[in-house]
CSV table of C-alpha atoms in Angstrom, one decimal:
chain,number,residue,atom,x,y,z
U,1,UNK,CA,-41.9,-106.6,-126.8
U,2,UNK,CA,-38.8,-107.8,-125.3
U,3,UNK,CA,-40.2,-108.2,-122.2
U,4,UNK,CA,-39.0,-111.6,-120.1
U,5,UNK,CA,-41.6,-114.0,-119.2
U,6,UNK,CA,-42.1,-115.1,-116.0
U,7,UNK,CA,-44.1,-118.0,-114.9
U,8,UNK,CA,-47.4,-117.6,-113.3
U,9,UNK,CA,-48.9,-120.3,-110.8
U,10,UNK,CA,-52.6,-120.8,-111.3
U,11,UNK,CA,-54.2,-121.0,-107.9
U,12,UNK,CA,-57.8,-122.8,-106.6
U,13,UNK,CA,-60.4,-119.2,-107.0
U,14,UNK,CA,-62.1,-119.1,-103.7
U,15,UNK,CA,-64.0,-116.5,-102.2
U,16,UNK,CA,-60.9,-115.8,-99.4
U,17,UNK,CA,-57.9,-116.0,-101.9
U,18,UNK,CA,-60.3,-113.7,-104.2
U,19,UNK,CA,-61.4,-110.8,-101.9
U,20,UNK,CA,-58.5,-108.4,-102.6
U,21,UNK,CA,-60.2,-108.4,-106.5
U,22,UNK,CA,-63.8,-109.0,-106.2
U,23,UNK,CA,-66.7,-111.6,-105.5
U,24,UNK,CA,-66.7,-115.3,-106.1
U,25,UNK,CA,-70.2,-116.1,-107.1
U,26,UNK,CA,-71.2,-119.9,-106.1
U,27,UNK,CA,-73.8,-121.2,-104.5
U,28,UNK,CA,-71.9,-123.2,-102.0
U,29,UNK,CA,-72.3,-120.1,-98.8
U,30,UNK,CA,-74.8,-121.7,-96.8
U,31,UNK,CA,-74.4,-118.8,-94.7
U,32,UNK,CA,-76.5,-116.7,-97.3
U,33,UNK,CA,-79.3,-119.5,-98.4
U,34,UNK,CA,-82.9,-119.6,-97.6
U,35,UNK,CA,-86.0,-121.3,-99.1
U,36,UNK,CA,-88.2,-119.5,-100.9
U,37,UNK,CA,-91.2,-120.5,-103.4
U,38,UNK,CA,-93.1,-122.3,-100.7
U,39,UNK,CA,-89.8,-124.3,-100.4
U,40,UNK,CA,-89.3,-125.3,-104.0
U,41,UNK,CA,-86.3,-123.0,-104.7
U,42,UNK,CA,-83.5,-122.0,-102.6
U,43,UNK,CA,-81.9,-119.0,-102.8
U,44,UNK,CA,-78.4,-118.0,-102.4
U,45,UNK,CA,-78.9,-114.2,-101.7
U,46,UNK,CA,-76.6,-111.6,-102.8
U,47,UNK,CA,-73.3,-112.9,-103.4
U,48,UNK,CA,-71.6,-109.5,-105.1
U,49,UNK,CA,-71.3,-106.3,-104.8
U,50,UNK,CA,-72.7,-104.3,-107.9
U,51,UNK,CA,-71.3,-101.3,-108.3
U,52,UNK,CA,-72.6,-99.8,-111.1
U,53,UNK,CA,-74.2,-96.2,-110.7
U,54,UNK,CA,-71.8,-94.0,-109.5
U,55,UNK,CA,-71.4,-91.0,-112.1
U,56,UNK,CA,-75.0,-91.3,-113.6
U,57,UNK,CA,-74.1,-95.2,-114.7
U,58,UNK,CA,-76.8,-98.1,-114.3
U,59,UNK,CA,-76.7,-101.3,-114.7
U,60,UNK,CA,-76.6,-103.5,-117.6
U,61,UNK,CA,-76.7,-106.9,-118.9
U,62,UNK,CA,-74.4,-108.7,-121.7
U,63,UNK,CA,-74.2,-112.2,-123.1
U,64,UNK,CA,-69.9,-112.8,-123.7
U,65,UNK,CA,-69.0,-115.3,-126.2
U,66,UNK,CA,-65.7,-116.4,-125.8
U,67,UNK,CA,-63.1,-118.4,-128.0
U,68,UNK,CA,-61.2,-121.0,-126.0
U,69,UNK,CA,-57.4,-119.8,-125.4
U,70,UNK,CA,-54.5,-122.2,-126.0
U,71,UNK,CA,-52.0,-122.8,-123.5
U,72,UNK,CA,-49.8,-122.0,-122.6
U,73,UNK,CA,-50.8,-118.7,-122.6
U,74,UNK,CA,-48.8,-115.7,-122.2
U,75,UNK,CA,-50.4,-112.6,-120.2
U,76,UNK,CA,-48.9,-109.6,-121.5
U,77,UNK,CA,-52.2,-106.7,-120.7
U,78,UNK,CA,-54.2,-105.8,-118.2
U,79,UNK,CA,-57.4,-103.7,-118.2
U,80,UNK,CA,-59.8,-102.3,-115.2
U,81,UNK,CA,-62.8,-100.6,-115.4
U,82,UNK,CA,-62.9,-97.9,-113.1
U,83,UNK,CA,-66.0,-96.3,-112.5
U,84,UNK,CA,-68.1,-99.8,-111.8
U,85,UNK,CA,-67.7,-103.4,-110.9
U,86,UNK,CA,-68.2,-106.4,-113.7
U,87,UNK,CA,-69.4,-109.3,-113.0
U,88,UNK,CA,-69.2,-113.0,-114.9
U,89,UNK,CA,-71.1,-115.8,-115.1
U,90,UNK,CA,-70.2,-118.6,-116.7
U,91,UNK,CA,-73.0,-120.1,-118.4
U,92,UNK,CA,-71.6,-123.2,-120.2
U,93,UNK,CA,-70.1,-126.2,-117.7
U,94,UNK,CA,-66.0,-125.4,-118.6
U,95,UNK,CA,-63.7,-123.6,-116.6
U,96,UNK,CA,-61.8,-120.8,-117.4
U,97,UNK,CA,-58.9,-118.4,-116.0
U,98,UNK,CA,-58.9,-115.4,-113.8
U,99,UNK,CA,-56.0,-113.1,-113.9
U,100,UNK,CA,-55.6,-110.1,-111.8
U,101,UNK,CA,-53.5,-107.3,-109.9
U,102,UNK,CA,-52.8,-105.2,-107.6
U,103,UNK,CA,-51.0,-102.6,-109.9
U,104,UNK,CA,-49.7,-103.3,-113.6
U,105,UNK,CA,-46.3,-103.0,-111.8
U,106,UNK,CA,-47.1,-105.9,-109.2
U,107,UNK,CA,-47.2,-109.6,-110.2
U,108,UNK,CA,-50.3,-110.8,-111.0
U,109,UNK,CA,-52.7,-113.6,-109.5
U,110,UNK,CA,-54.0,-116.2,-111.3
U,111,UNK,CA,-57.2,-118.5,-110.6
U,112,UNK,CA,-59.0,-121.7,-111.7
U,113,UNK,CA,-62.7,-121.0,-112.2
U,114,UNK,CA,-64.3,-124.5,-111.7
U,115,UNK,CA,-67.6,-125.2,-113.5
U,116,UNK,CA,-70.3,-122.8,-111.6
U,117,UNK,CA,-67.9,-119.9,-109.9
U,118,UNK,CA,-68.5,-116.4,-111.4
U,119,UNK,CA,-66.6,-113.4,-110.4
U,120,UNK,CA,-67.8,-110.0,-110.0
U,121,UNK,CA,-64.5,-107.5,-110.3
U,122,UNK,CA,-64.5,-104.9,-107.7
U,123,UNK,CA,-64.5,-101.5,-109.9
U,124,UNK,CA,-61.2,-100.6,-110.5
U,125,UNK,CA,-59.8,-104.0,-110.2
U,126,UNK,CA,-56.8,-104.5,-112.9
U,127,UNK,CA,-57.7,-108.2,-115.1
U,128,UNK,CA,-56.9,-109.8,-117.8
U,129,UNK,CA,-60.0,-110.1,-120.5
U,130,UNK,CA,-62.0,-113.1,-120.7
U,131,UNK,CA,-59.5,-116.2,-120.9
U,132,UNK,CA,-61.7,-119.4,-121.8
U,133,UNK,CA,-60.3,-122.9,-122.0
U,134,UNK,CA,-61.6,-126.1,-123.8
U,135,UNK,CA,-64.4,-125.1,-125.7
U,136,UNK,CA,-66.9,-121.9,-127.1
U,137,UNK,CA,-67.9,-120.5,-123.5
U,138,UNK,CA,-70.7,-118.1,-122.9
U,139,UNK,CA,-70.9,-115.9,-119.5
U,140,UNK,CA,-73.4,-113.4,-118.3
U,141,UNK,CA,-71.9,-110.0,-117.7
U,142,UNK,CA,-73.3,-107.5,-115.2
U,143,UNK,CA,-71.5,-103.9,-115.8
U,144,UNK,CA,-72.2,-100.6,-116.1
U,145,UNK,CA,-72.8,-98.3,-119.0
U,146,UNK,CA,-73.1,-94.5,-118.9
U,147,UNK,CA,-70.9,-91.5,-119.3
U,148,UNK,CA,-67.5,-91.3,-119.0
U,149,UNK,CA,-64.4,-93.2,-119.8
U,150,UNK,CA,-64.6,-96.6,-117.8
U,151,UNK,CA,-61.6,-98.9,-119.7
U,152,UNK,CA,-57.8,-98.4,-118.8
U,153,UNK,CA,-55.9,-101.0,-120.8
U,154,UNK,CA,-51.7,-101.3,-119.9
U,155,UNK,CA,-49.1,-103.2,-121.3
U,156,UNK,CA,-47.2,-105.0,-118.8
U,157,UNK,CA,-43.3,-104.0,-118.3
U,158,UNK,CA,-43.2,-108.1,-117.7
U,159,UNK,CA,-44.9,-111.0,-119.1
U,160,UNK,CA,-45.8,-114.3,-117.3
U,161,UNK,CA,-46.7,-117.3,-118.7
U,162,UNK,CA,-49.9,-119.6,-117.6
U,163,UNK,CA,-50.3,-122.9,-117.6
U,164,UNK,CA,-52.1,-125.6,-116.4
U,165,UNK,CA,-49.7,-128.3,-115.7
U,166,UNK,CA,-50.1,-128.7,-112.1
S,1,UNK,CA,-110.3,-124.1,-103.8
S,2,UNK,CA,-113.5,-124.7,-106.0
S,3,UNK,CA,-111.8,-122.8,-109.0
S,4,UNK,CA,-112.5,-125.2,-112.0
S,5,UNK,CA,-109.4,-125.8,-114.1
S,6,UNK,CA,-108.6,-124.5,-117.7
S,7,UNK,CA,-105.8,-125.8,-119.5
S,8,UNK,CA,-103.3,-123.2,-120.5
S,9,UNK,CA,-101.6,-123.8,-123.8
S,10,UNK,CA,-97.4,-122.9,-124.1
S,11,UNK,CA,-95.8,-120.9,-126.7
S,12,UNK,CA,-92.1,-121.0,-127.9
S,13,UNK,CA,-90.7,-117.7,-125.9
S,14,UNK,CA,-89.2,-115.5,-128.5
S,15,UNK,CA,-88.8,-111.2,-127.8
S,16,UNK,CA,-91.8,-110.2,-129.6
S,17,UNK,CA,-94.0,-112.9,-127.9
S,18,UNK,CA,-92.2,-112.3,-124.4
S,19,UNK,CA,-92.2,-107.8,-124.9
S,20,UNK,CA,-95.3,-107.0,-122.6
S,21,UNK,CA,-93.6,-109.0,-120.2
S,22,UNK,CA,-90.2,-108.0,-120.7
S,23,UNK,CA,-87.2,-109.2,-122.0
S,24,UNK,CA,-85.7,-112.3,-123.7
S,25,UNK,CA,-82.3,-112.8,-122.3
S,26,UNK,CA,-80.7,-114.8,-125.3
S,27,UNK,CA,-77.6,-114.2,-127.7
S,28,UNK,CA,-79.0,-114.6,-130.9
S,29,UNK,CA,-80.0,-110.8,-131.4
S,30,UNK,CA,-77.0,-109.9,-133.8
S,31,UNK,CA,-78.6,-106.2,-134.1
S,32,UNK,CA,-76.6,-105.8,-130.0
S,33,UNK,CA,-73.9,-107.4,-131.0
S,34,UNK,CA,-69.4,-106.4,-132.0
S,35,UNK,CA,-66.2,-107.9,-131.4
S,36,UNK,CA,-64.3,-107.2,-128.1
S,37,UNK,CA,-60.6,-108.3,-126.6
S,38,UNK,CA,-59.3,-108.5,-129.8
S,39,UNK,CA,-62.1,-110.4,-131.5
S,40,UNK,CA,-61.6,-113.4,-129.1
S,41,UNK,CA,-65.0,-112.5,-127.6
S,42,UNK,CA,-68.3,-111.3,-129.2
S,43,UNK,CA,-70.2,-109.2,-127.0
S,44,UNK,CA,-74.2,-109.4,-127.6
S,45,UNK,CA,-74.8,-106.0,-125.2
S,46,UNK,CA,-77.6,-104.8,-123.2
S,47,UNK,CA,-80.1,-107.2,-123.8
S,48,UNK,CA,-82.3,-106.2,-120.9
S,49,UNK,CA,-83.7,-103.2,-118.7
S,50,UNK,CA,-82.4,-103.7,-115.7
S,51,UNK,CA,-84.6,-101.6,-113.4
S,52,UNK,CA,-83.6,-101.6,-109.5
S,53,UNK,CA,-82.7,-98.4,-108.3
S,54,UNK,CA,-86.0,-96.9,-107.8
S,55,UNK,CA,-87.0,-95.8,-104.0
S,56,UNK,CA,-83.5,-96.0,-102.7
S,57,UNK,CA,-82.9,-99.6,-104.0
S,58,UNK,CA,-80.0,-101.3,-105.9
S,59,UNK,CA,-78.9,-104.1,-108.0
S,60,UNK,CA,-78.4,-107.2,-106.3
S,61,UNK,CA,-76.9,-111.0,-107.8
S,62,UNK,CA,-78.1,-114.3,-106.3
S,63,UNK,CA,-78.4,-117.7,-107.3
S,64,UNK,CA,-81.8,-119.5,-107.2
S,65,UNK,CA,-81.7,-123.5,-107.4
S,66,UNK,CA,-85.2,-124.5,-108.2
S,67,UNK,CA,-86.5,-128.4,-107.5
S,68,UNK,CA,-88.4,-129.7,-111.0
S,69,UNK,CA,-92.1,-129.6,-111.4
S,70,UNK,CA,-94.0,-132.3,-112.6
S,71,UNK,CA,-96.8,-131.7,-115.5
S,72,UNK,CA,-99.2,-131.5,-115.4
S,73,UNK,CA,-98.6,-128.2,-113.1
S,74,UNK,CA,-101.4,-126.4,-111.7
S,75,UNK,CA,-101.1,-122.2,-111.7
S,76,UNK,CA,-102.9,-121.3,-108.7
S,77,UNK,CA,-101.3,-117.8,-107.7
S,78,UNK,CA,-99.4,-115.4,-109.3
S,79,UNK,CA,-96.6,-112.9,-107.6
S,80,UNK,CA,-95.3,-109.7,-108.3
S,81,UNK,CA,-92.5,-107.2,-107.9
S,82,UNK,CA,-93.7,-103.5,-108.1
S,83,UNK,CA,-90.2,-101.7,-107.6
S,84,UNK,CA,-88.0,-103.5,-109.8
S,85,UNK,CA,-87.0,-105.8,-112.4
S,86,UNK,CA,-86.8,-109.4,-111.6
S,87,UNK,CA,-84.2,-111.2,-113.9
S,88,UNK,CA,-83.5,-115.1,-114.3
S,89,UNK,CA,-80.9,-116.5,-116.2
S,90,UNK,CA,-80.2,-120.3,-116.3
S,91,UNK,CA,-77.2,-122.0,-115.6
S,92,UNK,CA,-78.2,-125.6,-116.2
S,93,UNK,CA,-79.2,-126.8,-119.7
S,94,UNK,CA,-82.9,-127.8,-118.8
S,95,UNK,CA,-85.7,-125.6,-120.5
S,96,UNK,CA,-88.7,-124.2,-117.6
S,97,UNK,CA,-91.8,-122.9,-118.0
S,98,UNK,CA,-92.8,-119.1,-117.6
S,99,UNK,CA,-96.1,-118.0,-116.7
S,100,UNK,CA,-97.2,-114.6,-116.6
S,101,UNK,CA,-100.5,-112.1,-116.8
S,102,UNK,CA,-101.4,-108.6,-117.6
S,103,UNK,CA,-103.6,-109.4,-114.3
S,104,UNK,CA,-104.8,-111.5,-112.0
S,105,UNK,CA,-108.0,-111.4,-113.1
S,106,UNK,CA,-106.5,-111.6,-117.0
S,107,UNK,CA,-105.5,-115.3,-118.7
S,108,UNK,CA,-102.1,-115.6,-118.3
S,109,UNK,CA,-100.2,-116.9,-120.9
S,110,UNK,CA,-97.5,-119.8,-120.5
S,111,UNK,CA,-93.9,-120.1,-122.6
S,112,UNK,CA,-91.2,-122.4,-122.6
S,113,UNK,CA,-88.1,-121.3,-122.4
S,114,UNK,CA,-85.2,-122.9,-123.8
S,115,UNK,CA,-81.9,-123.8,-122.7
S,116,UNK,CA,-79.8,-120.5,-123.3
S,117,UNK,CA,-83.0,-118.3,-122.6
S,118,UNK,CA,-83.3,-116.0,-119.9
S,119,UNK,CA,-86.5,-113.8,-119.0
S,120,UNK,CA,-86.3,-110.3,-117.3
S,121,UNK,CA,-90.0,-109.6,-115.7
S,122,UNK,CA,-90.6,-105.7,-116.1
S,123,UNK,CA,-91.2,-103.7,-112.3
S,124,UNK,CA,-94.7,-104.8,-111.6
S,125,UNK,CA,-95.2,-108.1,-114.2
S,126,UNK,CA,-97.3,-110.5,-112.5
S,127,UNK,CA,-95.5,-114.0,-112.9
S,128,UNK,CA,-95.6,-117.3,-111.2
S,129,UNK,CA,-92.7,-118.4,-109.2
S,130,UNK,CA,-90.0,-120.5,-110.8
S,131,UNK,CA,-91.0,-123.8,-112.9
S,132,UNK,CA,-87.8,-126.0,-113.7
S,133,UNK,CA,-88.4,-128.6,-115.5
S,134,UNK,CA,-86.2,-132.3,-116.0
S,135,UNK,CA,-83.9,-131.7,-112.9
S,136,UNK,CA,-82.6,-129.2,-110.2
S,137,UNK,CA,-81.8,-126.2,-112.1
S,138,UNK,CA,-79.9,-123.5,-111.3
S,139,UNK,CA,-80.5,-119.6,-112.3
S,140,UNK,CA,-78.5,-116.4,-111.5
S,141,UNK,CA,-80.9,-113.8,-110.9
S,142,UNK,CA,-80.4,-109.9,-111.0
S,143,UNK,CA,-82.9,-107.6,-108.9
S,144,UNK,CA,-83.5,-105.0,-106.5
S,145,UNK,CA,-83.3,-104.8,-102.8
S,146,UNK,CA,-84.3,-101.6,-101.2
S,147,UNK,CA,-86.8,-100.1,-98.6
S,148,UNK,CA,-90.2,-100.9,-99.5
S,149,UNK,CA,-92.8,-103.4,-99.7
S,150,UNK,CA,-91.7,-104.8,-102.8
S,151,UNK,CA,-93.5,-108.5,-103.6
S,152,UNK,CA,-97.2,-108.7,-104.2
S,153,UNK,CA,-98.9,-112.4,-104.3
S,154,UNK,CA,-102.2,-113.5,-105.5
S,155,UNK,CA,-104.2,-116.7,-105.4
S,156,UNK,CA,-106.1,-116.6,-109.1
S,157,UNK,CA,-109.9,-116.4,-109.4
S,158,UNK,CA,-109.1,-119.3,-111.9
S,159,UNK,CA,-106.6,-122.0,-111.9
S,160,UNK,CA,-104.9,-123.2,-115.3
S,161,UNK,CA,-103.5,-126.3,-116.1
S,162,UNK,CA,-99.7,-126.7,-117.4
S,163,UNK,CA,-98.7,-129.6,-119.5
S,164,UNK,CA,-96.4,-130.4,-122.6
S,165,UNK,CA,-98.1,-132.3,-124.5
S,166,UNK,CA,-97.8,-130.7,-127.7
């Protein structure tokens, strides 16, 4: 509890900065989109890597309703999941934050999710729970369920503070 | 292309309409749902069967953005997917149409989904492709890539007529 708190720079999420963590899921990677439909649709094709049977798991789908966080916010836990990847899906147009780690030791990384980026955390992967802004935000969550203990939580030995006061 | 046209009426998609189908994607089932990270989220969990594994396959994300139709829209051919679940999950706040049969050969029945609804088509439910409505609409979409023939498509012995005016 009387851990000093550090600030924490809130970079742009982009699929590059992101890798070391997980997926960005946009629809802006030409490299993956073809029409489909008899050209009425196109389709961005398989922007994550779901990772969610290992150890007799499968793969499940969750509707998150999250309060809006005040800032600034302090970041004092972490969790990871580690026997499957989650992914997130923002399904109302606000953006929210994206904090992750190597280790609970290392400093963390923090990200902007603009309107229309999800992520999808590598399993493993330590984060911060869901940390909307503005308003009442609703994401789609792909996980796994199945046996076996898949939530580590830590306290971290330092806090940082996030803001958006760039 | 001599097949006379019926007119297909649209119900409201609710679960218990939508069940031979599959599932209703929405978070208003309060049966699924609890409190998570620290009651700043509600989690409404497992609201679909997500089946994609089947004949060596796995779970797959992508994003679909469909151009609108304009109604009157005329179902001419249905399509399915006999190794896995097919699920769509709209991330623009325009309602579509879903159109679906027990069989080709069978009237299919028409529902308008709602903004906040998803659909998850059951391995092997006959459906017609995606029908956004209003504007370009974007949907993530959860299903299965594997080995395997896995997308059937008919042209109907009957073509039905799609409107709104209710």
């Amino acid at each position: 509890m009387s851990a000093e708190v550090c600030t924490l720079s809130v970079e742009p999420l982009t699929r590059s900065t992101f890798a070391p963590f997980g997926d960005v899921i946009q629809a802006s990677d030409a490299a993956t989109a073809y029409a489909i439909n008899a050209g009425t649709t196109q389709r961005f094709h398989d922007l994550a890597t779901i990772d969610t049977t290992r150890d007799g798991g499968r793969t499940i789908l969750s509707l998150f309703r999250a309060q809006p966080r005040t800032l600034p916010f302090v970041v004092r836990l972490l969790e990871r999941h580690p026997l499957g990847s989650q992914a997130f899906m923002p399904l109302s147009p606000h953006p929210y934050l994206v904090v992750v780690a190597t280790a609970p030791s290392a400093t963390p990384r923090a990200f902007l999710a603009r309107e229309g980026q999800g992520v999808n955390y590598h399993a493993g992967t330590w984060h911060h729970p869901l940390l909307a802004l503005d308003a009442v935000s609703d994401f789609l969550v792909i996980d796994r369920a199945g046996p076996g203990d898949n939530c580590d939580e830590v306290e971290l030995p330092q806090y940082y503070s996030l803001s958006l006061a760039m």
